[in-house]
Amino acid sequence: MKRQTINLTTGVCFFLLYGISSAQTVKKQQDTLREKDIEDVVIIGYKAQKKSSLTASVGVVSEKKLKDASTSDVSSMLQGKAAGAQIMQGGGGPGTSATVRIRGTATINGPSQALWVVDGVMMPGVPNLDPNQIESINILKDATSTALYGSRGANGIVQVFTKSGNSGKGTLSVSMNNSFNTFNNGRFKLMDGVQLYDYYSNLKNAPPVPKELRTPGYDWLKNGTQTGVVQSYTLDFRGGSPTSKTYISGNYYDETGTVKGLDYNRLSFRINHEQTIKPWLIIKPKVSLSYTAQDDKQGNLFEMYLNNPWDNPRDKDGNLINPNNYTPWYGRDNTNYLYDQQWNYGKSNQLDLIGNIDAEIKITDYLKFVSTNNVTYRNYDNFYYTDPRSISGNSNKGGLRESNYRDITKFFNQMLRFDKDFGVHNVNALAAYEYNDRFYKSSNAGVYGIVPGTELFDTGASSGATPEGTKYDRAYNALLFNAEYVYDKKYFVQGSLRSESSSAFGASQRNGLFYSYSLGWNVHKEKFFNVKPINEWKLRASRGLVGNTPSPNYGWQDLYSLIQKYDGQVGGTWNQLGNPNLTWESIYQNNIGTDIKAFDNRLTLNVDYFSNKTKNLLMLVTLPALTGVDKQYLNVGDVQNKGWEFNVNYSIIRNKDVTWDLGFNVSMYKNNVLSTRNNNIQILNNYHVAIPGYDVNSFYMRKWMGVDPNTGSAQWEIINADGSKGLTTNYNQASVQVVGTTTPDYYGSVTTNLTVKNFYLNANLYFSQGGQVYNYYREFFDSDGAYPSYNQMVLKDGWSRWEKPGDIATHPIANYDSNTLSNRPSSRYLEDASYVKLRSLRLGYNFPAALTEKLNIKSIGIYIMAENLFTITRFSGVDPEVGVSDSDRQEGKPYSGFAGAIYPIPRRFSLGFNFSF
């Protein structure tokens, strides 16, 4: 066979069929094929990089992996898809997004959430994108992959690539999904009327209640929830010509909540176009538009839990009851949300616009100029109506309240890219200037004494609420440089520099210089390497410095509050002491890893070890009252965060009719505070604390020591001055101490993909082991009589309440209107957060080509899917998977591990169809 007649496809087939031969002629042929082989390319940050020379720690999530969930939120779809990425659900309400945390927590008060980058543009938060528009997602985890993004990439990056057009024949695709969500209250069970009667009757010193109440009564939770319905319809077009590529997508998504009264819908549209104007000039305009609306007459979930089953919201004639004018009503707070829900309602809308005008100029075969120019605009409006006839509107004769915010960002990046081969040498580099700013403004106002039924402020309102508002802006600019040298596809060296300036700091501390460097070695390309089962083996290592900026935009300045009045004049109150020396939080990141492919590429193994150290922690410190101001931002303290990540995929069966792949990833990390201000205890929010030697996410509260078997009293630990420990039944005397942490020992997922001819089955099992969650609900619903007029939870199997001397019980004696403080915050309500959850199960069928050709259809597919099918856990609450709420995320608050009034993640069943023409 003559060398010049071998084409790539034939040669590769020949190689796969006959393997490696020791004959010299075959060896030469093999080398030729390696030279011509087109390698996979991965876009990492600002550059496209060959997979073989990749030295960064990156998790790649393909479009196929994203199809095992049917949700409006792209962040929720990432759970279990990549090692090192911890996805914490914000709840199960329609439109709720999740929090993405990469490689744990390396800060205390600074932002700890991943940065979202969509088509090269940094987003101010989780983007409101239709998941159907996404081609793939990369999870960037180490300094090599994130350093060029500067301070905002310090906590890892979720890099999203939307779909693009093609130069061939146009394809029109239609996908339809209809789902049903069922309310899922986990292991949290409330008492019915019979159980509550028996509980109440056993309360010490409780007044008697009529025996007629010992009936199941009214089930507030059952009557306030429903089966939610989800509809999603997507229309996609991909096509073009030799000089033009176009992708157009439209989606309509509608979801009703499992808690009655909420309807969420979204219209999304995207167009990505690429036009070759000249052989050397390509322009790439992109527009994404989404409009989201919510109609809210949602029932109060917390009231459904606490309302007494002895109380019925309607009288014998079916009329809704106002508990303030009705007897008997047993609930303490006289709450009947259904009475107000007759009239009161809310509604909101949100407009998201992302626009790009990008261009690429080919200067030479190896030099390009790339221009990225973006504006992101979000406008949110919220309206709430309170009727004068409602209980909540009784005191102020009804009211209207409106709030809105505008969030505008601009992003510009002008870049030169160089990529050239010099024989066995390859050099690629980039240099760029970047500017990014963000403007945010919100306002909130209301009126009282309204005419029933109106939605306008100027239709008879007698008074107004105090207006509120916020405005801030922030800007960055940067110069960045990256260069990579590759020798003979064996050895790789890469380095990055970014000089960044941020308005979040004073003039003397505004500039920061960040860097990274990495090495890689393809061991399998060495002549001495002769391990036949291993197809590829790469070693890589990286180190870098990245910065983090504070959540406040003006931490370096003195701030004053203009809300106080004296003698009718507005006065300024000093509420933050400025710190002109406030500077970047510095994170030194180290990573070593290996990538292996073996057994005819059936096995893929990726292992990473990382060790990150954060210095100059950005802390909001409480000041002595004598200073006249109570807080200041300082750079104090250090944190260490390190761990392991493993990712394994194995192709068990791989033939014409049957394929079966099994995937497994697990991540484990540990962090601890190395130092704080003067090595003192730094109290944080939500009973958290920073203490040298302890986890960043440590709980700081009284330690529960069970029940005194002789008296039935609650007990806590007390630490004496000499260090000895004892027990106390006085809550206020108990010692406050570190009692646990939210950090899990490890987390990960198991995935499987089975294809039998035209049938396929996909499954995703997610798990988290270790760590604790504070079951805040139990303060109310496991209260030992402190809330006797609230409904109470059914004790979990294995729990028992003390009744007589000698009882070994988990719960103390229950006293009517108890003042023992046994239900106050302590480690009593800290529970194991471990769980295993079947995240998704999808069964589908793709119709054979013989049939689709007769119908003049390119492809047809049908599937059924179940999500959140079951959770195995010992947690007594609704769900141990507690994330950061949407409101806390917008305020930059960290994950607290508090399981409060979370909207349960529903169990979802879906039926879907896909067509391509």
CSV table of C-alpha atoms in Angstrom, one decimal, residues 192-198 200-201 207-218 308-312 328-331:
chain,number,residue,atom,x,y,z
A,192,ASP,CA,-53.5,14.4,62.4
A,193,GLY,CA,-56.2,15.4,64.9
A,194,VAL,CA,-56.1,12.1,66.7
A,195,GLN,CA,-52.3,12.1,67.1
A,196,LEU,CA,-52.4,15.7,68.2
A,197,TYR,CA,-55.1,15.1,70.7
A,198,ASP,CA,-53.1,12.3,72.3
A,200,TYR,CA,-51.9,17.3,73.9
A,201,SER,CA,-53.5,15.2,76.5
A,207,PRO,CA,-55.9,22.5,79.9
A,208,PRO,CA,-58.5,19.9,78.8
A,209,VAL,CA,-59.7,19.9,75.3
A,210,PRO,CA,-63.1,18.4,74.1
A,211,LYS,CA,-63.0,14.7,73.3
A,212,GLU,CA,-64.9,15.5,70.1
A,213,LEU,CA,-61.5,16.8,68.7
A,214,ARG,CA,-60.1,13.3,68.6
A,215,THR,CA,-60.8,12.9,64.9
A,216,PRO,CA,-58.4,13.2,61.9
A,217,GLY,CA,-59.6,16.7,61.4
A,218,TYR,CA,-58.6,19.0,58.5
A,308,ASN,CA,-54.0,22.9,63.8
A,309,PRO,CA,-56.0,20.0,62.3
A,310,TRP,CA,-58.7,20.9,64.8
A,311,ASP,CA,-59.3,24.1,62.9
A,312,ASN,CA,-61.2,24.0,59.6
A,328,PRO,CA,-63.5,28.1,68.7
A,329,TRP,CA,-60.3,28.5,66.8
A,330,TYR,CA,-57.4,26.6,68.5
A,331,GLY,CA,-54.4,27.9,66.6
